[in-house]
């Protein structure tokens, strides 16, 4: 989770900086990392500040692009719980467990994960000691 927190600092999103780390199930290898921001080659800023319409790619999507779907049983650490669309990508990418620090404003993503059999766990242990 600490690594996800550090990645979130790279985000250029005007509303919420989010970082994601995806590992193997045994936590020995990092498979993908991401933070929310614009697409490669585009201006390094949000397209707007309206919730849900800032134009940023979500950190989960950026990490999943790098981690690939073929490895089963992956674990995801994300600083904010996934939205519905990211949750669906997580399910289709063979992630088996998601640890998140803070809940997203809409909890529907967590419901999608649980419905699909992905374990979820709010993890803010040692949060105050990280900074």
mmCIF file of C-alpha atoms in Angstrom:
data_model
loop_
_atom_site.group_PDB
_atom_site.id
_atom_site.type_symbol
_atom_site.label_atom_id
_atom_site.label_comp_id
_atom_site.label_asym_id
_atom_site.label_seq_id
_atom_site.Cartn_x
_atom_site.Cartn_y
_atom_site.Cartn_z
ATOM 1 C CA UNK A 1 0.000 0.000 0.000
ATOM 2 C CA UNK A 2 2.901 2.320 0.715
ATOM 3 C CA UNK A 3 4.056 1.955 -2.880
ATOM 4 C CA UNK A 4 0.551 2.824 -4.131
ATOM 5 C CA UNK A 5 0.599 5.911 -1.902
ATOM 6 C CA UNK A 6 3.882 7.046 -3.438
ATOM 7 C CA UNK A 7 2.569 6.467 -6.976
ATOM 8 C CA UNK A 8 -0.522 8.561 -6.203
ATOM 9 C CA UNK A 9 1.773 11.557 -5.711
ATOM 10 C CA UNK A 10 2.598 11.420 -9.453
ATOM 11 C CA UNK A 11 -1.041 11.943 -10.417
ATOM 12 C CA UNK A 12 -2.015 15.189 -12.105
ATOM 13 C CA UNK A 13 -5.739 14.768 -11.402
ATOM 14 C CA UNK A 14 -7.221 17.951 -9.971
ATOM 15 C CA UNK A 15 -9.750 16.129 -7.753
ATOM 16 C CA UNK A 16 -8.191 12.951 -6.412
ATOM 17 C CA UNK A 17 -4.734 11.439 -6.660
ATOM 18 C CA UNK A 18 -4.913 7.626 -6.807
ATOM 19 C CA UNK A 19 -2.135 5.024 -7.083
ATOM 20 C CA UNK A 20 -2.291 1.279 -7.797
ATOM 21 C CA UNK A 21 0.132 -1.643 -7.477
ATOM 22 C CA UNK A 22 -0.634 -5.155 -8.766
ATOM 23 C CA UNK A 23 1.400 -8.098 -7.488
ATOM 24 C CA UNK A 24 1.516 -11.838 -7.788
ATOM 25 C CA UNK A 25 -0.676 -13.687 -5.299
ATOM 26 C CA UNK A 26 2.286 -14.439 -3.057
ATOM 27 C CA UNK A 27 3.297 -10.726 -3.061
ATOM 28 C CA UNK A 28 6.809 -11.478 -4.359
ATOM 29 C CA UNK A 29 6.622 -9.701 -7.741
ATOM 30 C CA UNK A 30 5.172 -6.400 -8.876
ATOM 31 C CA UNK A 31 3.322 -6.976 -12.162
ATOM 32 C CA UNK A 32 1.984 -3.502 -12.855
ATOM 33 C CA UNK A 33 1.781 -0.015 -11.404
ATOM 34 C CA UNK A 34 -0.349 2.994 -12.246
ATOM 35 C CA UNK A 35 -1.685 6.353 -11.201
ATOM 36 C CA UNK A 36 -4.535 8.427 -12.600
ATOM 37 C CA UNK A 37 -3.713 10.912 -15.311
ATOM 38 C CA UNK A 38 -4.022 11.683 -18.987
ATOM 39 C CA UNK A 39 -2.953 9.306 -21.777
ATOM 40 C CA UNK A 40 0.647 9.116 -22.927
ATOM 41 C CA UNK A 41 1.534 11.980 -25.248
ATOM 42 C CA UNK A 42 -1.395 14.179 -24.176
ATOM 43 C CA UNK A 43 -1.074 17.237 -21.901
ATOM 44 C CA UNK A 44 -0.090 16.195 -18.379
ATOM 45 C CA UNK A 45 -3.272 17.579 -16.770
ATOM 46 C CA UNK A 46 -6.983 16.879 -16.381
ATOM 47 C CA UNK A 47 -9.398 17.790 -19.159
ATOM 48 C CA UNK A 48 -11.803 19.218 -16.541
ATOM 49 C CA UNK A 49 -12.825 19.138 -12.871
ATOM 50 C CA UNK A 50 -16.348 17.703 -13.111
ATOM 51 C CA UNK A 51 -16.602 14.410 -11.166
ATOM 52 C CA UNK A 52 -16.604 11.504 -13.577
ATOM 53 C CA UNK A 53 -15.624 13.686 -16.525
ATOM 54 C CA UNK A 54 -12.067 14.833 -15.817
ATOM 55 C CA UNK A 55 -10.704 12.754 -18.700
ATOM 56 C CA UNK A 56 -8.065 10.996 -16.609
ATOM 57 C CA UNK A 57 -7.388 7.305 -17.037
ATOM 58 C CA UNK A 58 -7.926 5.621 -13.701
ATOM 59 C CA UNK A 59 -4.911 4.239 -11.868
ATOM 60 C CA UNK A 60 -6.367 0.713 -11.884
ATOM 61 C CA UNK A 61 -6.654 0.744 -15.677
ATOM 62 C CA UNK A 62 -3.084 1.998 -16.074
ATOM 63 C CA UNK A 63 -1.790 -0.767 -13.783
ATOM 64 C CA UNK A 64 -3.912 -3.509 -15.403
ATOM 65 C CA UNK A 65 -2.606 -2.566 -18.863
ATOM 66 C CA UNK A 66 0.894 -3.367 -17.623
ATOM 67 C CA UNK A 67 0.040 -6.415 -15.490
ATOM 68 C CA UNK A 68 -1.813 -8.390 -18.163
ATOM 69 C CA UNK A 69 -4.758 -10.714 -17.655
ATOM 70 C CA UNK A 70 -3.084 -14.085 -18.143
ATOM 71 C CA UNK A 71 -1.647 -14.473 -14.628
ATOM 72 C CA UNK A 72 -4.340 -15.737 -12.234
ATOM 73 C CA UNK A 73 -4.681 -14.835 -8.558
ATOM 74 C CA UNK A 74 -3.196 -11.347 -8.634
ATOM 75 C CA UNK A 75 -3.458 -8.944 -5.681
ATOM 76 C CA UNK A 76 -4.194 -5.227 -6.133
ATOM 77 C CA UNK A 77 -3.342 -2.423 -3.725
ATOM 78 C CA UNK A 78 -5.146 0.828 -4.547
ATOM 79 C CA UNK A 79 -5.421 4.032 -2.555
ATOM 80 C CA UNK A 80 -9.142 4.395 -3.381
ATOM 81 C CA UNK A 81 -11.666 1.610 -4.009
ATOM 82 C CA UNK A 82 -12.430 1.051 -7.711
ATOM 83 C CA UNK A 83 -15.347 2.564 -9.599
ATOM 84 C CA UNK A 84 -17.747 0.176 -11.372
ATOM 85 C CA UNK A 85 -15.892 0.155 -14.700
ATOM 86 C CA UNK A 86 -12.508 -0.404 -13.066
ATOM 87 C CA UNK A 87 -14.028 -3.138 -10.900
ATOM 88 C CA UNK A 88 -15.218 -4.932 -14.043
ATOM 89 C CA UNK A 89 -11.720 -4.690 -15.532
ATOM 90 C CA UNK A 90 -10.272 -6.042 -12.290
ATOM 91 C CA UNK A 91 -12.623 -9.028 -12.453
ATOM 92 C CA UNK A 92 -11.730 -9.765 -16.079
ATOM 93 C CA UNK A 93 -8.001 -9.483 -15.318
ATOM 94 C CA UNK A 94 -7.892 -12.369 -12.830
ATOM 95 C CA UNK A 95 -7.307 -10.261 -9.713
ATOM 96 C CA UNK A 96 -8.434 -12.264 -6.682
ATOM 97 C CA UNK A 97 -8.005 -9.716 -3.879
ATOM 98 C CA UNK A 98 -8.209 -5.909 -3.722
ATOM 99 C CA UNK A 99 -6.866 -3.911 -0.786
ATOM 100 C CA UNK A 100 -7.983 -0.270 -0.760
ATOM 101 C CA UNK A 101 -7.249 2.609 1.577
ATOM 102 C CA UNK A 102 -10.300 4.841 1.249
ATOM 103 C CA UNK A 103 -13.722 4.156 -0.257
ATOM 104 C CA UNK A 104 -14.690 5.798 -3.553
ATOM 105 C CA UNK A 105 -17.741 8.115 -3.390
ATOM 106 C CA UNK A 106 -19.861 5.351 -4.988
ATOM 107 C CA UNK A 107 -19.566 1.879 -3.409
ATOM 108 C CA UNK A 108 -21.029 0.083 -6.463
ATOM 109 C CA UNK A 109 -17.534 -0.943 -7.589
ATOM 110 C CA UNK A 110 -16.994 -2.854 -4.353
ATOM 111 C CA UNK A 111 -20.338 -4.589 -4.847
ATOM 112 C CA UNK A 112 -19.305 -5.655 -8.365
ATOM 113 C CA UNK A 113 -16.040 -7.090 -7.048
ATOM 114 C CA UNK A 114 -17.738 -9.027 -4.274
ATOM 115 C CA UNK A 115 -20.463 -10.322 -6.591
ATOM 116 C CA UNK A 116 -17.761 -11.667 -8.911
ATOM 117 C CA UNK A 117 -15.946 -13.394 -6.047
ATOM 118 C CA UNK A 118 -13.044 -10.933 -5.670
ATOM 119 C CA UNK A 119 -12.059 -10.444 -2.038
ATOM 120 C CA UNK A 120 -12.008 -6.830 -0.877
ATOM 121 C CA UNK A 121 -10.380 -5.385 2.203
ATOM 122 C CA UNK A 122 -10.194 -1.814 3.439
ATOM 123 C CA UNK A 123 -6.603 -1.431 4.541
ATOM 124 C CA UNK A 124 -5.575 1.749 6.284
ATOM 125 C CA UNK A 125 -3.337 0.137 8.874
ATOM 126 C CA UNK A 126 -0.256 2.246 9.654
ATOM 127 C CA UNK A 127 -1.592 5.016 7.420
ATOM 128 C CA UNK A 128 -0.609 7.794 9.787
ATOM 129 C CA UNK A 129 2.945 6.477 10.003
ATOM 130 C CA UNK A 130 3.482 6.534 6.217
ATOM 131 C CA UNK A 131 3.949 10.244 5.681
#
